[in-house]
Coordinates of C-alpha atoms in Angstrom, one line a residue:
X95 CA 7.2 32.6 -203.6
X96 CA 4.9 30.3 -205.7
X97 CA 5.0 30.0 -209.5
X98 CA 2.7 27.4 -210.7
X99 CA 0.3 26.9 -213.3
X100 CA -2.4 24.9 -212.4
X101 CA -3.6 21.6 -214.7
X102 CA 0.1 21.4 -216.2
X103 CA 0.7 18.2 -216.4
X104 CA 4.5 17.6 -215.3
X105 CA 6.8 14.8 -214.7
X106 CA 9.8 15.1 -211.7
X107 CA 12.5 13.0 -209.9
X108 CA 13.6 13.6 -206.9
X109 CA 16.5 11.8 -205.2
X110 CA 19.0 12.6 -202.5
X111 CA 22.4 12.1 -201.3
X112 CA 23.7 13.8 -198.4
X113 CA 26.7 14.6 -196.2
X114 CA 28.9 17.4 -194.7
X115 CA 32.6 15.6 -195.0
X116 CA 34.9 17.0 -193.0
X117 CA 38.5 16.4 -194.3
X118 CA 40.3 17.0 -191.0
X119 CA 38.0 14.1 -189.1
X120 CA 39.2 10.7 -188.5
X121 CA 36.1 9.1 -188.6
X122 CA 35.5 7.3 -192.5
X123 CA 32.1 7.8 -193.9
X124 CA 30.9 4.3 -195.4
X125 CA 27.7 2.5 -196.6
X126 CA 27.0 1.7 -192.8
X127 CA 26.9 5.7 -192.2
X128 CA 24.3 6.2 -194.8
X129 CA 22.1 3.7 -193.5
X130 CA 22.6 4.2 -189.6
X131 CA 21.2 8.0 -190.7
X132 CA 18.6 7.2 -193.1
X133 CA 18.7 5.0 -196.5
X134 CA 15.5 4.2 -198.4
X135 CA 15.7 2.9 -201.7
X136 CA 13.5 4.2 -204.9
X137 CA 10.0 4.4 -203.7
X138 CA 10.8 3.5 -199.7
X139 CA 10.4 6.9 -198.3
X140 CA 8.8 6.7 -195.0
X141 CA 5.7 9.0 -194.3
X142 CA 7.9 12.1 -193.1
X143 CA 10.1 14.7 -193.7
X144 CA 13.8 13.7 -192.9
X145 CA 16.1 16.8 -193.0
X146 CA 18.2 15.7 -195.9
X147 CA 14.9 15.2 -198.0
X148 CA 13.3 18.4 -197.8
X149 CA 13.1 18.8 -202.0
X150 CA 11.4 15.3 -201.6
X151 CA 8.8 16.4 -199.0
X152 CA 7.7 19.5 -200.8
X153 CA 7.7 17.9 -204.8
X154 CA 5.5 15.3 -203.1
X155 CA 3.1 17.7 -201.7
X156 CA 2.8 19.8 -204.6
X157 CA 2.7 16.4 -206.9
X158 CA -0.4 15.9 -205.2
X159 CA -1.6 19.3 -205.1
X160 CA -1.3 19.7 -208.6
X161 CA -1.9 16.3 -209.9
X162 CA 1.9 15.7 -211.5
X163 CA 3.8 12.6 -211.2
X164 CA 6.6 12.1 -208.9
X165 CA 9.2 9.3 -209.2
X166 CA 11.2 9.4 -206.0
X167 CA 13.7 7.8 -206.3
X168 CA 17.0 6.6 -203.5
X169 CA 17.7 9.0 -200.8
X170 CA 20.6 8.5 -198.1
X171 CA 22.3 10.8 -195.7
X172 CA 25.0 10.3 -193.1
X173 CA 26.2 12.0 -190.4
X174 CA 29.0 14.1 -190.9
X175 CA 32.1 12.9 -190.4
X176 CA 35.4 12.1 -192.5
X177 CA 36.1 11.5 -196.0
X178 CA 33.2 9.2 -197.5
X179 CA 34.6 5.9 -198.8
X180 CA 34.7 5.9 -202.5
X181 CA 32.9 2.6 -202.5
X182 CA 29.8 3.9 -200.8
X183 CA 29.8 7.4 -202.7
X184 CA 29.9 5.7 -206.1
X185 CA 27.5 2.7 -205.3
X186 CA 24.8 5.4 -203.9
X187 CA 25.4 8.0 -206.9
X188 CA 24.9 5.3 -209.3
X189 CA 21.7 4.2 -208.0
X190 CA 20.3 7.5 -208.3
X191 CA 21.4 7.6 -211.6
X192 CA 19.7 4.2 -212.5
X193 CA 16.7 5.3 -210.8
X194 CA 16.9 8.5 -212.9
X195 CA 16.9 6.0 -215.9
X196 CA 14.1 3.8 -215.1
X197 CA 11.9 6.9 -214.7
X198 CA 12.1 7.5 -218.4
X199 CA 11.9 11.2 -219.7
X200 CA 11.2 13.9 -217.1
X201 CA 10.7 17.6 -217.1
X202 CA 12.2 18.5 -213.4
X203 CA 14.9 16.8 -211.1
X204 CA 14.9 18.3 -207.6
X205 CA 18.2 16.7 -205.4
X206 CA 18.7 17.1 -201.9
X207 CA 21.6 17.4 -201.2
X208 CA 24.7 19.4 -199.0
X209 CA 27.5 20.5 -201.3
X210 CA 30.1 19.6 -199.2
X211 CA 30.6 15.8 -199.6
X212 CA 33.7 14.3 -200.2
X213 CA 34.7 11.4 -200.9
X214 CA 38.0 9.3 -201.7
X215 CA 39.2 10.2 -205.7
X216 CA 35.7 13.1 -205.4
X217 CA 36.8 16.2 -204.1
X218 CA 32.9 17.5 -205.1
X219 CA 30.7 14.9 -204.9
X220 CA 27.6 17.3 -205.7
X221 CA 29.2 18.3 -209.0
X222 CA 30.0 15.0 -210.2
X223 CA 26.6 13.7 -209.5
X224 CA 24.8 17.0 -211.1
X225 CA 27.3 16.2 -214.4
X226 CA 26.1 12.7 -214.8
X227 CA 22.3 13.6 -214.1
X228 CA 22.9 16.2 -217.2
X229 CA 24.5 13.7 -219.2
X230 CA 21.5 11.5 -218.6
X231 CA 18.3 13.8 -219.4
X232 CA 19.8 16.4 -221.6
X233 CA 20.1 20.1 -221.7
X234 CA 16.1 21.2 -221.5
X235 CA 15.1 19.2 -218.4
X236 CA 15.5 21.9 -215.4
X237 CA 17.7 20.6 -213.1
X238 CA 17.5 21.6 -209.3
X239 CA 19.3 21.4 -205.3
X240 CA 18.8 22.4 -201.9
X241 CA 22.3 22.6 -200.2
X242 CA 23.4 23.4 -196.9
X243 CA 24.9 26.8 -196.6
X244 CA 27.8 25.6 -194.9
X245 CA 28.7 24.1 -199.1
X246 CA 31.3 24.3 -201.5
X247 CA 29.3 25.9 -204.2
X248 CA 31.4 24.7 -207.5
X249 CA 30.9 25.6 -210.8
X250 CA 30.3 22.1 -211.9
X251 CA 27.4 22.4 -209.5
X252 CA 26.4 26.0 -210.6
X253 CA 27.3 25.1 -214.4
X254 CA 25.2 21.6 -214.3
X255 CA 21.9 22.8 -212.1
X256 CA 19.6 25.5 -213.6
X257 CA 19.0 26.1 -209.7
X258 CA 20.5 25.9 -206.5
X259 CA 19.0 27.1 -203.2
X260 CA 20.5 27.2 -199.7
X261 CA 18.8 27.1 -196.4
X262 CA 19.2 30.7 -195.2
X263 CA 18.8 30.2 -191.7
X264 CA 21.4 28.6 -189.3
X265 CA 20.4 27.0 -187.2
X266 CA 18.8 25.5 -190.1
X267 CA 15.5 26.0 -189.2
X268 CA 14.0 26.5 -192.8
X269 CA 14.6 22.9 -194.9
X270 CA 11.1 22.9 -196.0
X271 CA 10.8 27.0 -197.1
X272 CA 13.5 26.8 -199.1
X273 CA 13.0 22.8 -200.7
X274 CA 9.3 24.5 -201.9
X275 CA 11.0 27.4 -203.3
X276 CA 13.3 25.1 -205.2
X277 CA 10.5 22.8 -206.3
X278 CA 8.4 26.0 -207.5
X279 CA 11.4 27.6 -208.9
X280 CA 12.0 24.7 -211.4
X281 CA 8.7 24.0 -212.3
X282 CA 8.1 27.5 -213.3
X283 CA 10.7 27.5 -215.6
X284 CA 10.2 24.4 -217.2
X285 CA 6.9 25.6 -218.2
X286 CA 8.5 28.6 -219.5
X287 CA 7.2 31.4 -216.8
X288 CA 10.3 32.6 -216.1
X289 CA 14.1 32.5 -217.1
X290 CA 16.8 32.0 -215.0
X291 CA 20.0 34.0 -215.2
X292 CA 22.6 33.8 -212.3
X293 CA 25.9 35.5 -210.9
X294 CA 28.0 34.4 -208.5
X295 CA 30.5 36.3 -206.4
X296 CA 33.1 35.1 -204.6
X297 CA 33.7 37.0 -201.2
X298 CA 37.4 35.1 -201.0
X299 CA 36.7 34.5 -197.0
X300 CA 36.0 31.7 -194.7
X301 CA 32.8 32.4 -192.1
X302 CA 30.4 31.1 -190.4
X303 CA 27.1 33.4 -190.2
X304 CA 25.1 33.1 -187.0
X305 CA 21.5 34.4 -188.2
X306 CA 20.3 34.3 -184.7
X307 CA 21.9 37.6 -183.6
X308 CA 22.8 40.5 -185.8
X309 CA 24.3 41.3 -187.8
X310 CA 23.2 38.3 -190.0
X311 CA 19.7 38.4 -188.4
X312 CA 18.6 41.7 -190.8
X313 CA 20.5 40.6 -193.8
X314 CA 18.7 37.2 -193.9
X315 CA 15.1 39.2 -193.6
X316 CA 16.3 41.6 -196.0
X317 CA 17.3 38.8 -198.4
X318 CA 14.1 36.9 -197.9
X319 CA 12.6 40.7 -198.7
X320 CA 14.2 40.5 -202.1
X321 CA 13.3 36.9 -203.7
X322 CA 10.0 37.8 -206.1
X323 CA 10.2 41.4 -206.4
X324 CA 12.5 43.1 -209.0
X325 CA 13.2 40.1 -211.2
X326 CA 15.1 38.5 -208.3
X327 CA 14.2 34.7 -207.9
X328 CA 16.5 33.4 -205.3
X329 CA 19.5 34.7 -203.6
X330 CA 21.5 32.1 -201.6
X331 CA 24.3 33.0 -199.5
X332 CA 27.3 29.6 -199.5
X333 CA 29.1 30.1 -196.0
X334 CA 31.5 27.8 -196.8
X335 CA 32.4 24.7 -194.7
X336 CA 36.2 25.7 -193.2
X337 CA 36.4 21.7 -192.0
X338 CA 36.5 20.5 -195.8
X339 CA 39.9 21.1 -197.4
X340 CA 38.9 21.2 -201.0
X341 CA 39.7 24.2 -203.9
X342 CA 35.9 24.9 -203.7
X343 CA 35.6 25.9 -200.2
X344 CA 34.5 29.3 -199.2
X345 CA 31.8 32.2 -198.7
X346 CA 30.2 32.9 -202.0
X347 CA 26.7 34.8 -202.9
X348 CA 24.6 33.6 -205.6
X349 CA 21.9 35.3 -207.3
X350 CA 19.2 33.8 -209.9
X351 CA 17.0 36.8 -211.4
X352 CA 14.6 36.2 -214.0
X353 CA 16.1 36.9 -217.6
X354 CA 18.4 39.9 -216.3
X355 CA 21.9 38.8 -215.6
X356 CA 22.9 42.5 -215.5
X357 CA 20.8 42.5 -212.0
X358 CA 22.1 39.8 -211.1
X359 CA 26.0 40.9 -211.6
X360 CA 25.3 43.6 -210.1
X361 CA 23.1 42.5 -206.9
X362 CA 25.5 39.4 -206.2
X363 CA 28.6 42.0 -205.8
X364 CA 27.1 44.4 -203.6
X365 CA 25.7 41.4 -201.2
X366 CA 28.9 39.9 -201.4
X367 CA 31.1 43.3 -200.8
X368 CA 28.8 43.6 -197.7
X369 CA 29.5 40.4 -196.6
X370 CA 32.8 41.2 -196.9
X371 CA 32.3 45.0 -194.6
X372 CA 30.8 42.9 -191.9
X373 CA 33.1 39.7 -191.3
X374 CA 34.5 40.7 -188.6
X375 CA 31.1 41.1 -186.9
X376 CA 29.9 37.9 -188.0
X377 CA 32.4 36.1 -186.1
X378 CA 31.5 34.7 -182.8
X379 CA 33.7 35.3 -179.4
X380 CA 34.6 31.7 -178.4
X381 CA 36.2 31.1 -174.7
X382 CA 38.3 29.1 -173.0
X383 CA 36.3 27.0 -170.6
X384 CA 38.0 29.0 -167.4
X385 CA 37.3 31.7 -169.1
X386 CA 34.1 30.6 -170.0
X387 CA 32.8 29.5 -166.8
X388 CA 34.3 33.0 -165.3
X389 CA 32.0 35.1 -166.9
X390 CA 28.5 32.6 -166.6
X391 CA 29.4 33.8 -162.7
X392 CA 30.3 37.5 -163.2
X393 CA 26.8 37.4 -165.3
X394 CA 25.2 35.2 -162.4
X395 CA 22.1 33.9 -164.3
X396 CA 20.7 30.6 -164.7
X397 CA 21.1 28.3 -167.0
X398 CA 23.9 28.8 -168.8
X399 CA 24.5 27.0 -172.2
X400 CA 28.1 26.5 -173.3
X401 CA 28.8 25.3 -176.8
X402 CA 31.4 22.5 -177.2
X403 CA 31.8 23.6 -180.8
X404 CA 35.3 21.8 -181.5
X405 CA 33.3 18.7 -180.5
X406 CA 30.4 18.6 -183.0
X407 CA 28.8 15.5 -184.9
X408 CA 27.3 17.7 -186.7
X409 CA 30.5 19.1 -188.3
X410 CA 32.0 15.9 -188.1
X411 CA 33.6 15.5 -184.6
X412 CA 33.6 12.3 -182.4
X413 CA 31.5 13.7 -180.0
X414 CA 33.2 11.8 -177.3
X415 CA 36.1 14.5 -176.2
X416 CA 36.3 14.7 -172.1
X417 CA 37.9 18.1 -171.9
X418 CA 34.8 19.6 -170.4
X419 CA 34.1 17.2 -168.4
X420 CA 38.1 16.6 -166.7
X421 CA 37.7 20.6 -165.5
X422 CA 34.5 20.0 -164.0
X423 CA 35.3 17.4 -161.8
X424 CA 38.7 18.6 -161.1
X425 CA 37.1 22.0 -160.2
X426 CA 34.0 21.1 -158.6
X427 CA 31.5 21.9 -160.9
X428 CA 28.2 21.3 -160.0
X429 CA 24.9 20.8 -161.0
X430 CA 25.6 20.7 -164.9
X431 CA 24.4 18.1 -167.8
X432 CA 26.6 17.6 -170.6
X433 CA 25.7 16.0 -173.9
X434 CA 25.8 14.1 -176.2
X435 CA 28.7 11.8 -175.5
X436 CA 29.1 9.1 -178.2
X437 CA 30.1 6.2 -176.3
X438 CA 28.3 2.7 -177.3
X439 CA 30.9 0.7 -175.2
X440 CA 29.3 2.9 -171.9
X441 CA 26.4 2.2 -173.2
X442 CA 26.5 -0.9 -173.3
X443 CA 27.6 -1.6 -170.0
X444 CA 25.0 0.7 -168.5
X445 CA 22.0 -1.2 -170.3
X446 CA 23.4 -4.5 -168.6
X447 CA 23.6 -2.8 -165.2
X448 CA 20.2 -1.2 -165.4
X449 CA 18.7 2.1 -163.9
X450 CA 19.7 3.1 -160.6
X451 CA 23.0 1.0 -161.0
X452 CA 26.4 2.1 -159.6
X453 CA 29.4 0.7 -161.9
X454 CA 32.9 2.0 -162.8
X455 CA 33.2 3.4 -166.4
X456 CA 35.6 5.0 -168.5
X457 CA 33.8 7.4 -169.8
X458 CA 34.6 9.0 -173.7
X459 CA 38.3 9.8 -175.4
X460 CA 37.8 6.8 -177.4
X461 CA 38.2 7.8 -181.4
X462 CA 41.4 10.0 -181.2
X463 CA 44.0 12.5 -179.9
X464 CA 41.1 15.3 -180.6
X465 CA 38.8 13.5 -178.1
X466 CA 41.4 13.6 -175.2
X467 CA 42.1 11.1 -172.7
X468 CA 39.2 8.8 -171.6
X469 CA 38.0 9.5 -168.1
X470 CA 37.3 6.8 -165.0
X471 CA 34.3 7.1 -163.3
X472 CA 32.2 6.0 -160.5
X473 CA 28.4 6.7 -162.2
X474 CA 25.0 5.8 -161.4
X475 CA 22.7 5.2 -164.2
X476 CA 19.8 7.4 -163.9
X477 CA 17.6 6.5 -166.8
X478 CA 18.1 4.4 -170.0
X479 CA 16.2 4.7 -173.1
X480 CA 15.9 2.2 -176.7
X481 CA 16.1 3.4 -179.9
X482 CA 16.2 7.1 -178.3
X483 CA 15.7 10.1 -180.3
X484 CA 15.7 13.9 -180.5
X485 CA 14.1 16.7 -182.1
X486 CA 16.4 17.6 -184.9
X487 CA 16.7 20.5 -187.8
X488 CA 13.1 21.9 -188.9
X489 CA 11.2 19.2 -186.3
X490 CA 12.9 16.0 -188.2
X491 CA 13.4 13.2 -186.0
X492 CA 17.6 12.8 -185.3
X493 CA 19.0 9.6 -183.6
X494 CA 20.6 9.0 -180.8
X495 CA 20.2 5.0 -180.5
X496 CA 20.4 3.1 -177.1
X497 CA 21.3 6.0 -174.4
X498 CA 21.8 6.4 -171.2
X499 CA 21.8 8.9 -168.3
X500 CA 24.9 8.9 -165.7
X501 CA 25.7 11.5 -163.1
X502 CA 29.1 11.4 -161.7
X503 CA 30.2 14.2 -158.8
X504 CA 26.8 16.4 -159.7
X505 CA 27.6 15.8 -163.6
X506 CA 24.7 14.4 -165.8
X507 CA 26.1 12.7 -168.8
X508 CA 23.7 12.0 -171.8
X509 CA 25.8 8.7 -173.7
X510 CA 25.0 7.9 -176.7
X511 CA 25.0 4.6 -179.3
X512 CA 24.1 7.0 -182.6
X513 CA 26.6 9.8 -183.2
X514 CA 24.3 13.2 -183.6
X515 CA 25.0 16.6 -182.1
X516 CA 23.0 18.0 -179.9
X517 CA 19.4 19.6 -181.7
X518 CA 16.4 19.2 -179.3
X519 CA 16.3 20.1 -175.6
X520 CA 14.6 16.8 -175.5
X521 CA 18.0 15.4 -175.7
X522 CA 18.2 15.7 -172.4
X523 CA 14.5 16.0 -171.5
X524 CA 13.3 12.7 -171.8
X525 CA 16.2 11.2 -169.4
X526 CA 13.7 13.7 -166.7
X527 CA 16.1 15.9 -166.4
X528 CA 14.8 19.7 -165.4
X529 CA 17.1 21.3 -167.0
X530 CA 16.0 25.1 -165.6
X531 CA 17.8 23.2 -162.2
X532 CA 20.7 23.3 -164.1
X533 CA 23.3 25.5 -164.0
X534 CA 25.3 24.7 -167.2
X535 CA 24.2 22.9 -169.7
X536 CA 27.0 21.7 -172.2
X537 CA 25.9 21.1 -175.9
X538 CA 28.0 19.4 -178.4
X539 CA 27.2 21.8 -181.1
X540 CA 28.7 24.7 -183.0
X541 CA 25.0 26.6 -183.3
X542 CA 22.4 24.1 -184.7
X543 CA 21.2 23.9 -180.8
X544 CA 20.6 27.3 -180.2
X545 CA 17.1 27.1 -181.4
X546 CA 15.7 25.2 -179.1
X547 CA 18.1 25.9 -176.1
X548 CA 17.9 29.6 -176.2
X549 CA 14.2 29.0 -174.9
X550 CA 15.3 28.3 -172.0
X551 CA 19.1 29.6 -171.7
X552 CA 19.8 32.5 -169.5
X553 CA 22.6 32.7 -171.2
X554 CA 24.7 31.2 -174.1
X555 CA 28.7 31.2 -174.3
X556 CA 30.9 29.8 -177.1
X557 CA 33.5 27.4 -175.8
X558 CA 37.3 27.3 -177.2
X559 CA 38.8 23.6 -177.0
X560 CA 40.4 21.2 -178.8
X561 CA 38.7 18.6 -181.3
X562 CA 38.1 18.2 -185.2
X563 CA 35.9 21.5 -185.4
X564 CA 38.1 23.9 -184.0
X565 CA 36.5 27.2 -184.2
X566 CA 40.2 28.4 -184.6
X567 CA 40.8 27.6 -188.5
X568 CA 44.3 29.5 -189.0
X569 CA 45.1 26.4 -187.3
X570 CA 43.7 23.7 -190.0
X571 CA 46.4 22.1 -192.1
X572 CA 45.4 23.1 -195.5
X573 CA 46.8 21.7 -198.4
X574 CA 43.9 22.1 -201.7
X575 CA 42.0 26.1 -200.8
X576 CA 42.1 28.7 -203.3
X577 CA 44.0 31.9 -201.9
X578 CA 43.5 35.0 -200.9
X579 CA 41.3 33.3 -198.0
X580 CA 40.2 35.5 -195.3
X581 CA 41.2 35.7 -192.3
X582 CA 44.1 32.6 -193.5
X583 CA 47.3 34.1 -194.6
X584 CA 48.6 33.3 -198.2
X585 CA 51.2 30.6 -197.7
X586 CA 54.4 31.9 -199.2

């Protein structure tokens, strides 16, 4: 969708702030977190799209299309992980906000953020920071976010931003679609070309929507369908992250149409109430790895891609749990790569020894009783890379740090300095491993690899285990939800 009037002169911010905390991990998010991921002050932006400043990326491409000024202003994301110290949330929100200051009077602010931060005394981080940019520019400057899906979508969020847009895709492979629909979306009603109304409905579940199979696949391209036709703007579907115990948490639809909020009552319900008919369907069959490996064999086609889900960076996990790998070398499992581990002791020690070294290592379980025990290995080092990287989330660059290759008994272990989940097949890739002369492949990811390694999966099975994303939430020790919360039972 593009709403622009050309030769109107406009002023915007932009700023970010950005992380998925999950409340169950026992990992603390502080300053260091922000800045191993990415922190550039005001005006520091490097030359690139990073994937928590999409909203940055497209205002400074339609800046210069248009010839409007941009301030940008500090932008910061971590990986996810536990609660974010209140120390570094504070000293990064108030930056923003003094950056906000220094740019004087504006007519658009664009944030990118998640919508699930939290951090120690903030159980919405996105909220509070949308509050105080109100306070600062006043009720007529339009005020703008991108959020994950997987967000807690609050009304201070929805009360203090004229517009919020979610990525609709997950894996989330449309950062910048959705930041330009933001940026236009703002701009077009701050010069008075169309006027926002909104609903919001609460589908009082918990899921997470694979829109890589059906049947999430046809309601996303339906959605997509909708946005500029019929008075509808933008209609965002919040999954909900299930990992961040906050009142806030939970699948909600919103819907912005322009000046018709009966449409948008209406249109937000019957989304939502279909949500609602298909949950069941939405939720993927995870296995346990016996199980798991079982059926790659009945099936009997190669590679096969098994998701360590419970073990996700990405949804704030250690990335360093040896379940996996204890079965396959107690059963004999052959010819499979698993990755990545976060290990930067193992890393260490493999850098010293060098490539084709043979050492003893003890090899992940490292951060807690989620990871499991750490495992004792004889390895050889097969490659080693500096300052390694992967292809991340819409072709942004995601580290990985100093890394190694080992291969123990016929397993290939990525190990990793930088705790990420695994994105890119390149992940693996640039170690030289052929992975179509794998038979497994193991992925520390709930889903965000699936775009990349379903090109060249055979097949692709969900794995049960233990760790801090447990795919099994009835087991989650709530304390803060809102009930009813399907598929939890109300506590009594």
């Amino acid at each position: 969708m593009l709403f622009i009037t050309k030769g109107h002169d406009m002023k915007l911010f932009t700023a970010s702030l950005a992380t998925e905390t999950n409340t169950f991990s026992p990992i603390p998010t502080g300053f260091e977190a922000f800045k191993a991921r990415g922190y550039y002050p005001a005006g520091t932006h490097p030359d690139k799209m990073l994937q928590f400043t999409g909203p940055l990326w497209a205002a400074r491409q339609r800046a210069r299309e248009h010839g409007w000024t941009l301030v940008e202003g500090t932008t910061a994301g971590a990986v996810p992980a536990g609660l974010t110290t209140r120390k570094a949330y504070e000293t990064l929100r108030d930056e923003i906000l003094e950056d906000l200051r220094k740019a004087g009077p504006v007519d658009v602010v664009v944030l990118g953020l998640h919508g699930a931060m939290v951090a120690d005394g903030y159980d919405d981080c996105e909220g509070d920071l949308i509050t105080h940019v109100r306070s600062i520019v006043g009720p007529d400057v339009i005020i703008g976010a991108e959020l994950d899906p997987h967000c807690h979508m609050t009304e201070a969020m929805l009360e203090g931003a004229d517009f919020l847009v979610c990525f609709k895709e997950y894996p989330h492979t449309d950062i910048l679609e959705r930041a330009y629909d933001l940026v236009d979306l703002c701009t077009a009603a701050s010069q008075g070309r169309i006027q926002p109304t909104r609903s919001v409905f609460d589908c009082e579940m918990i899921s997470i929507m694979h829109t890589s199979r059906e049947p999430m696949r046809s309601f996303v391209d339906r959605l997509l369908a909708m946005e500029g036709k019929d008075g509808v703007l933008s209609v965002s579907i919040a999954h909900g992250f299930p990992w961040g115990d906050v009142p806030g948490m939970g699948t909600k639809v919103l819907v912005y149409t322009d000046n018709d909020p009966a449409r948008a009552n209406s249109l937000a319900e019957s989304l939502g109430r279909e949500l609602i008919g298909m949950r069941d369907a939405l939720q993927a069959d995870y296995l346990p790895i016996a199980e798991a490996l079982a059926k790659a064999e009945e099936k009997g086609v190669w590679p096969a891609v098994l998701a360590d889900s419970a073990d996700n960076a990405g949804g704030g996990a250690a990335s360093d749990s040896t379940f996996v790998l204890q079965h396959f070398l107690k059963h004999g499992v052959r010819d499979a790569v698993i990755g990545p581990v976060w290990d930067p002791v193992s890393v260490k020690l493999c850098l010293d020894a060098g490539e084709g070294a043979v050492l003893d290592l003890r090899v992940g379980g490292k951060v807690s009783p989620a990871s499991g025990d750490p495992v004792d290995v004889r390895c050889k080092v097969l490659a080693v890379r500096r300052d390694a990287y992967m292809t991340g989330l819409s072709n942004t660059p995601s580290s990985l740090g100093d890394s190694v290759a080992i291969e123990v008994d016929g397993v290939v272990m990525v190990l990793t300095t930088d705790r990420n989940q695994a994105i890119g097949t390149d992940l693996f890739t640039q170690f030289g491993i052929d992975l179509s002369t794998r038979k497994y492949i193991v992925v520390k990811s709930s889903q965000h690899f699936y775009a990349d390694f379903s090109k060249v999966a055979a097949q692709v099975i969900y794995l049960s285990t233990p760790g801090s994303v447990s795919p099994d939430i009835t087991t989650l020790p709530f304390r803060k939800i809102r009930y009813p919360k399907w598929p939890l039972v109300t506590p009594v």
